PDB file of C-alpha atoms in Angstrom:
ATOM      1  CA  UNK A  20      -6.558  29.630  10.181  1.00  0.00           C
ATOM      2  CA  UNK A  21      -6.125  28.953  14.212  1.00  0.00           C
ATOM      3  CA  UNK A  22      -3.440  26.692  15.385  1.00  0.00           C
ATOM      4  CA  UNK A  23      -4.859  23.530  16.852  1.00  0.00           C
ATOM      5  CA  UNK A  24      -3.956  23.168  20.464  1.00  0.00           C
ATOM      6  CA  UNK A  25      -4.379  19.066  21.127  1.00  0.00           C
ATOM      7  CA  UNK A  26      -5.194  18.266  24.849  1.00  0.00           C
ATOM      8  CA  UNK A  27      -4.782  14.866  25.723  1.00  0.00           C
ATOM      9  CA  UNK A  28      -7.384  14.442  28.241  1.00  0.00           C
ATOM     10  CA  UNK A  29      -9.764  15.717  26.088  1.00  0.00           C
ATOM     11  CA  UNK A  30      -9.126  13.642  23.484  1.00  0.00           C
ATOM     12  CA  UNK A  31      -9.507  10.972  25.882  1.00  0.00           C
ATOM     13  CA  UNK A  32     -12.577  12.119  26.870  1.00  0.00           C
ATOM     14  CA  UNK A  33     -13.881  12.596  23.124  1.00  0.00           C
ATOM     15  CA  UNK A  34     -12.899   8.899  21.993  1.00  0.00           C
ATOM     16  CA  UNK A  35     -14.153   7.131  24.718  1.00  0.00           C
ATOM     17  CA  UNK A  36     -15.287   3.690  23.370  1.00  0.00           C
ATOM     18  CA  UNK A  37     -12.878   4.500  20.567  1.00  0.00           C
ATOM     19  CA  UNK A  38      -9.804   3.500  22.870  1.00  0.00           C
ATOM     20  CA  UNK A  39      -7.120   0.384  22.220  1.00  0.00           C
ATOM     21  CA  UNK A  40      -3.920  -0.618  22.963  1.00  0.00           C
ATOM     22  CA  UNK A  41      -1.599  -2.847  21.259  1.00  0.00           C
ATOM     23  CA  UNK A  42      -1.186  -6.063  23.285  1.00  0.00           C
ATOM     24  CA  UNK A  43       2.317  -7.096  22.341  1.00  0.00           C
ATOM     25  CA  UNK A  44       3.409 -10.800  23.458  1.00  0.00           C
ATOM     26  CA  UNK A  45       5.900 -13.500  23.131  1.00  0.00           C
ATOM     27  CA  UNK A  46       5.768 -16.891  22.473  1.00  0.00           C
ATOM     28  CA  UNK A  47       7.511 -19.421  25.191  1.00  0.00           C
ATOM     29  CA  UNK A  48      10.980 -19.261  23.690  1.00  0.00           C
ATOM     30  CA  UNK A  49      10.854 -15.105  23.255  1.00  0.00           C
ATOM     31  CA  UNK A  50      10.267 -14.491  20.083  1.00  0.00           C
ATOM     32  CA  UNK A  51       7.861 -12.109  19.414  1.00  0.00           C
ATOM     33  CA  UNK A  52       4.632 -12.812  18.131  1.00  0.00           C
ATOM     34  CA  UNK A  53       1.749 -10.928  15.845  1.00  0.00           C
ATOM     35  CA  UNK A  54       0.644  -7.703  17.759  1.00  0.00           C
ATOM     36  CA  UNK A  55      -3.033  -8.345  18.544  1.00  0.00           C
ATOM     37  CA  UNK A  56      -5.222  -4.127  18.491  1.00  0.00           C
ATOM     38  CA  UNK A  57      -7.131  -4.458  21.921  1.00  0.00           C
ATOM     39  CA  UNK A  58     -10.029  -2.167  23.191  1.00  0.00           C
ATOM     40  CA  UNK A  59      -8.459  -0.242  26.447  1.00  0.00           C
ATOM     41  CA  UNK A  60     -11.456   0.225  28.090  1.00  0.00           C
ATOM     42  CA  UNK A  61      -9.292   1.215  31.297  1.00  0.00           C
ATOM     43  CA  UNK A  62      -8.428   4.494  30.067  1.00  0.00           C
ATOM     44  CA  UNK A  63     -10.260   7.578  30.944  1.00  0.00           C
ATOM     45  CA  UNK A  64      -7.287   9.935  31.637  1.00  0.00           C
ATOM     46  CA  UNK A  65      -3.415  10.412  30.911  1.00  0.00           C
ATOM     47  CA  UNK A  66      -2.635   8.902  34.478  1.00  0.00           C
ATOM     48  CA  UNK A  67      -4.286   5.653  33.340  1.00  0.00           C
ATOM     49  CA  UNK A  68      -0.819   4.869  31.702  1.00  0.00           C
ATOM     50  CA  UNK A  69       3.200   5.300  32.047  1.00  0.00           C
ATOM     51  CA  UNK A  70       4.120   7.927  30.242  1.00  0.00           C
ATOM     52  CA  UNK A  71       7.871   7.311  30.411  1.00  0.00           C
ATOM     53  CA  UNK A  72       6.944   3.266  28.257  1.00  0.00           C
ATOM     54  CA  UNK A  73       4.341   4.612  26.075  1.00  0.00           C
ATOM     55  CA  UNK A  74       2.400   6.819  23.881  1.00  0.00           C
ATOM     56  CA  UNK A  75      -1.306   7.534  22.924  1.00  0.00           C
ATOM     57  CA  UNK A  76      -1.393   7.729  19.320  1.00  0.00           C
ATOM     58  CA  UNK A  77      -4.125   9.151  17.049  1.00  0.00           C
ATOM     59  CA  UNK A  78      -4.521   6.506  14.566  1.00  0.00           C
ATOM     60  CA  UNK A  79      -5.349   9.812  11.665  1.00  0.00           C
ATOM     61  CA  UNK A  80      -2.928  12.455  11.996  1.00  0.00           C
ATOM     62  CA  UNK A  81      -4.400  14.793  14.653  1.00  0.00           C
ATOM     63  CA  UNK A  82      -4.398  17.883  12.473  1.00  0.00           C
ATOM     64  CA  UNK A  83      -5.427  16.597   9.351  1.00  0.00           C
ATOM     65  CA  UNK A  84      -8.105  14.774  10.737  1.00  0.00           C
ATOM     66  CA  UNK A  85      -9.306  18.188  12.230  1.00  0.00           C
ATOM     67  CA  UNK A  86      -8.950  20.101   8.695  1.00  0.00           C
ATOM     68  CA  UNK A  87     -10.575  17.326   7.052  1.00  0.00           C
ATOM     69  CA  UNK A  88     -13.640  15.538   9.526  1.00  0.00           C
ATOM     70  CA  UNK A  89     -16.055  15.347   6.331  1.00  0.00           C
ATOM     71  CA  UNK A  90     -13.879  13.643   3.694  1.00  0.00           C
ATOM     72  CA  UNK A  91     -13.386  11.048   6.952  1.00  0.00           C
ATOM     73  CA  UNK A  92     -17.041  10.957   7.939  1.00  0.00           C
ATOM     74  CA  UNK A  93     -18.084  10.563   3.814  1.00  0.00           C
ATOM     75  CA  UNK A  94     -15.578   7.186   3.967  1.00  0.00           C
ATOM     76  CA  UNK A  95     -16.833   6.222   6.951  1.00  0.00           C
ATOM     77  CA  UNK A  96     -13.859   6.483   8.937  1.00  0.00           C
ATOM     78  CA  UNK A  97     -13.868   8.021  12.840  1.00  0.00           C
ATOM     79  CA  UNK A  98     -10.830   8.506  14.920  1.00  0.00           C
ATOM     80  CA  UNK A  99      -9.272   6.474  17.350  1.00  0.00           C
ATOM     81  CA  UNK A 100      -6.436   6.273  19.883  1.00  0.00           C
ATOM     82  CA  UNK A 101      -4.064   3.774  20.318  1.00  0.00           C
ATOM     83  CA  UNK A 102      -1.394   2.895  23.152  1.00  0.00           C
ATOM     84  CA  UNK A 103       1.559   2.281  21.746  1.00  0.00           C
ATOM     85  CA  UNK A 104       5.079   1.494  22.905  1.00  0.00           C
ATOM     86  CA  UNK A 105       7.126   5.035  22.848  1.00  0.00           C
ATOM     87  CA  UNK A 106       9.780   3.891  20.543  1.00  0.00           C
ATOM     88  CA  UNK A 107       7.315   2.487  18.465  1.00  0.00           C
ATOM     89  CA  UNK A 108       5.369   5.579  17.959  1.00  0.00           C
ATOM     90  CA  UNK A 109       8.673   7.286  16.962  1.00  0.00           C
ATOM     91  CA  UNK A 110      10.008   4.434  14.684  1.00  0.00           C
ATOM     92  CA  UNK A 111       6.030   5.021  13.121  1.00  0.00           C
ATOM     93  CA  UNK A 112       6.049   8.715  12.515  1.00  0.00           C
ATOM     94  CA  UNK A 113       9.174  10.596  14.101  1.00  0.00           C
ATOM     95  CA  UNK A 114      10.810  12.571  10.925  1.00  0.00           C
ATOM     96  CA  UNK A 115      14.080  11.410  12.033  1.00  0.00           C
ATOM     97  CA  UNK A 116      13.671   7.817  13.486  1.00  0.00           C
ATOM     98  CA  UNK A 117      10.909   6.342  11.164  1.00  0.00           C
ATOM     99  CA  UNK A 118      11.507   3.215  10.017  1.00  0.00           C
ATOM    100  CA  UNK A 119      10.842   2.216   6.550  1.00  0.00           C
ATOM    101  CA  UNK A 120       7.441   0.125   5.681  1.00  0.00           C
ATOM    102  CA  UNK A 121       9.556  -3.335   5.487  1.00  0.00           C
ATOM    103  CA  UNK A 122      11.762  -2.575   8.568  1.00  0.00           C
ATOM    104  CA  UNK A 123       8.890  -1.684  11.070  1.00  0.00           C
ATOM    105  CA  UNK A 124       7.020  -4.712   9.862  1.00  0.00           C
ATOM    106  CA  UNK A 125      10.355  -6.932  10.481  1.00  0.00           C
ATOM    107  CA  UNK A 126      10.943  -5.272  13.815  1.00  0.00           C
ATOM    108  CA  UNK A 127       7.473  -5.486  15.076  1.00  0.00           C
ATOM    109  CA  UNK A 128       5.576  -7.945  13.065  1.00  0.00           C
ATOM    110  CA  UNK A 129       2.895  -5.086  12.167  1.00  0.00           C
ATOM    111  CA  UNK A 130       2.416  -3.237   9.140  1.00  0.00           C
ATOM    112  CA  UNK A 131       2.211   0.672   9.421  1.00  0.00           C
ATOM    113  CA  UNK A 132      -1.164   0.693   7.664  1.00  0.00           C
ATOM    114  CA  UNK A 133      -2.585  -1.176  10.353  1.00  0.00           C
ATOM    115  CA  UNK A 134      -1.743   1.695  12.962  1.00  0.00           C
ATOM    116  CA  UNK A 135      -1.842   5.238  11.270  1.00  0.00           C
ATOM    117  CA  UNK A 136      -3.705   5.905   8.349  1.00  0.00           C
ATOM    118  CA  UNK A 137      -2.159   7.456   5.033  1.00  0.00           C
ATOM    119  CA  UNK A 138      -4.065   7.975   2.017  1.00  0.00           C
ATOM    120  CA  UNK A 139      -1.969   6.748  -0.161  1.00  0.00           C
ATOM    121  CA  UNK A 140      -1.871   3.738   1.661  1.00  0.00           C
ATOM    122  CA  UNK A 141      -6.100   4.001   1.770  1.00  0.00           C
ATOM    123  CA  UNK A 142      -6.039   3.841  -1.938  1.00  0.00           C
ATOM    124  CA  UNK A 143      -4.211   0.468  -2.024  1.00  0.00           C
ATOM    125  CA  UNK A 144      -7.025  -0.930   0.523  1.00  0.00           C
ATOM    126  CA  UNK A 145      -4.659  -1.047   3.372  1.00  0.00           C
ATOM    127  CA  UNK A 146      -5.601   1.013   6.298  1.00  0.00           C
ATOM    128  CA  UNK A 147      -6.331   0.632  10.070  1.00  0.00           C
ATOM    129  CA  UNK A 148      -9.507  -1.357  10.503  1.00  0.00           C
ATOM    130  CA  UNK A 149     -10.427  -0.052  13.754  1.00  0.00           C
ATOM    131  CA  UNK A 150     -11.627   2.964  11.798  1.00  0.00           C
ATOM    132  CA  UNK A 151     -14.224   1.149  10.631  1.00  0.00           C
ATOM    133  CA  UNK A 152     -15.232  -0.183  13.718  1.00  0.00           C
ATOM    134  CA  UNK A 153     -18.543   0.506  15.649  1.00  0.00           C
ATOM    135  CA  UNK A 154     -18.079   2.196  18.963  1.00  0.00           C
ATOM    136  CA  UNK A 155     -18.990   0.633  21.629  1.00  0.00           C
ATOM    137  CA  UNK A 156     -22.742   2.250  22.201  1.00  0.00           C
ATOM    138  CA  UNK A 157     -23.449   1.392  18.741  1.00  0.00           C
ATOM    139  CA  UNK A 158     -24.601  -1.371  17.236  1.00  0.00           C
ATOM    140  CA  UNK A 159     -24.405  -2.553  13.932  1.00  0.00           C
ATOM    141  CA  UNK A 160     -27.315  -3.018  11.251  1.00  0.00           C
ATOM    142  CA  UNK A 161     -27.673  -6.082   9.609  1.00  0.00           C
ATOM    143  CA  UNK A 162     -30.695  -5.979   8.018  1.00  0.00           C
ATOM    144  CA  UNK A 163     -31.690  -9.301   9.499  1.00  0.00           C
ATOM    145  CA  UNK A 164     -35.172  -8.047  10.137  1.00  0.00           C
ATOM    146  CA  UNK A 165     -35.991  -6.019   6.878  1.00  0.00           C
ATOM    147  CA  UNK A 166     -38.130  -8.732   5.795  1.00  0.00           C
ATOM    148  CA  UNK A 167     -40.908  -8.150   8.526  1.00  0.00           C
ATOM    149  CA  UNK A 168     -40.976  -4.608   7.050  1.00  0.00           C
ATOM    150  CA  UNK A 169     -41.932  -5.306   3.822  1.00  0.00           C
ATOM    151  CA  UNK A 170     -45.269  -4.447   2.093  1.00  0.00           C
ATOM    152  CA  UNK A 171     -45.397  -2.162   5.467  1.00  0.00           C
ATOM    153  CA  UNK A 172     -45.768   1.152   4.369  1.00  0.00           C
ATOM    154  CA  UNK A 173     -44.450   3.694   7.475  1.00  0.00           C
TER     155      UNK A 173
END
C-alpha cells in the first residue's frame, strides 16, 4: 500500500461547500460561550487563513477516511474541514497534548464528538453532525411531493 501524501489546497479544493469554521465568542463579561460550527464559505486556499492562530482540520481522520470511503459513504457520512484554533486542534488529537473527553469539554465548552469523528464514539450516537449535512449544491428530499406521483406509473 502507497503512502498518502495530503495536500492542503487540494483538499480545499475537493471539500468546497463542505468548509466551516468554529466561531468561538464571549459573552459581555468574558466568559466564554458555546462554540457555534459555521460554514466558511471564504475559503478557497491555505492563504485564506493565519496559519500561525489556526488549523484546518479533517473532521474523519485523513487516512482512515481514505482506506475506508465506502464504510463512510454506506453510513452516509462525507468529509469535511474545519478551522480550528491551533491549540485546539492539538489539545483534540496531538498524542502528547490531548486533553481528556471531560477536560476539552470544560476548557472549550465543546465535546470532541462534535469535531472529529471516532467510531467508538459513532456507536454511542455521538458524532459530528456536519457529516450528515447536505453540501451546499444539494438539496435535500423531503418527499413533500410524492403524493402527485402516485397511481403514476413512470
Amino acid at each position: 500500500m502507497s503512502a498518502l501524501k495530503k495536500i492542503m489546497n487540494d483538499e480545499i479544493k475537493k471539500y468546497q461547500g463542505r468548509i466551516y469554521y468554529l466561531d468561538i465568542q464571549k459573552d459581555i463579561y468574558g466568559n466564554l460561550k458555546k462554540p457555534r460550527i459555521e460554514k466558511a464559505t471564504w475559503i478557497f486556499n491555505t492563504s485564506c487563513y493565519d496559519h500561525s492562530s489556526f488549523e484546518l482540520h479533517h473532521v474523519i481522520k485523513y487516512t482512515h477516511y481514505e482506506h475506508n470511503k465506502f464504510w463512510y459513504k454506506n453510513h452516509g457520512l462525507k468529509m469535511c474541514l474545519i478551522l480550528i484554533p491551533k491549540i485546539m486542534h492539538q489539545h483534540l488529537e496531538n498524542p502528547i497534548h490531548a486533553l481528556s473527553d471531560k477536560d476539552f469539554y470544560n476548557k472549550y465548552l465543546i465535546h470532541k464528538y462534535e469535531l472529529v469523528f471516532d467510531k467508538k464514539d459513532f456507536d454511542k450516537g455521538n458524532f459530528p453532525i456536519i457529516l450528515i449535512k447536505p453540501t451546499e449544491d444539494e438539496i435535500e428530499y423531503d418527499g413533500c411531493f410524492d403524493s402527485l406521483y402516485e397511481g403514476v406509473s413512470p
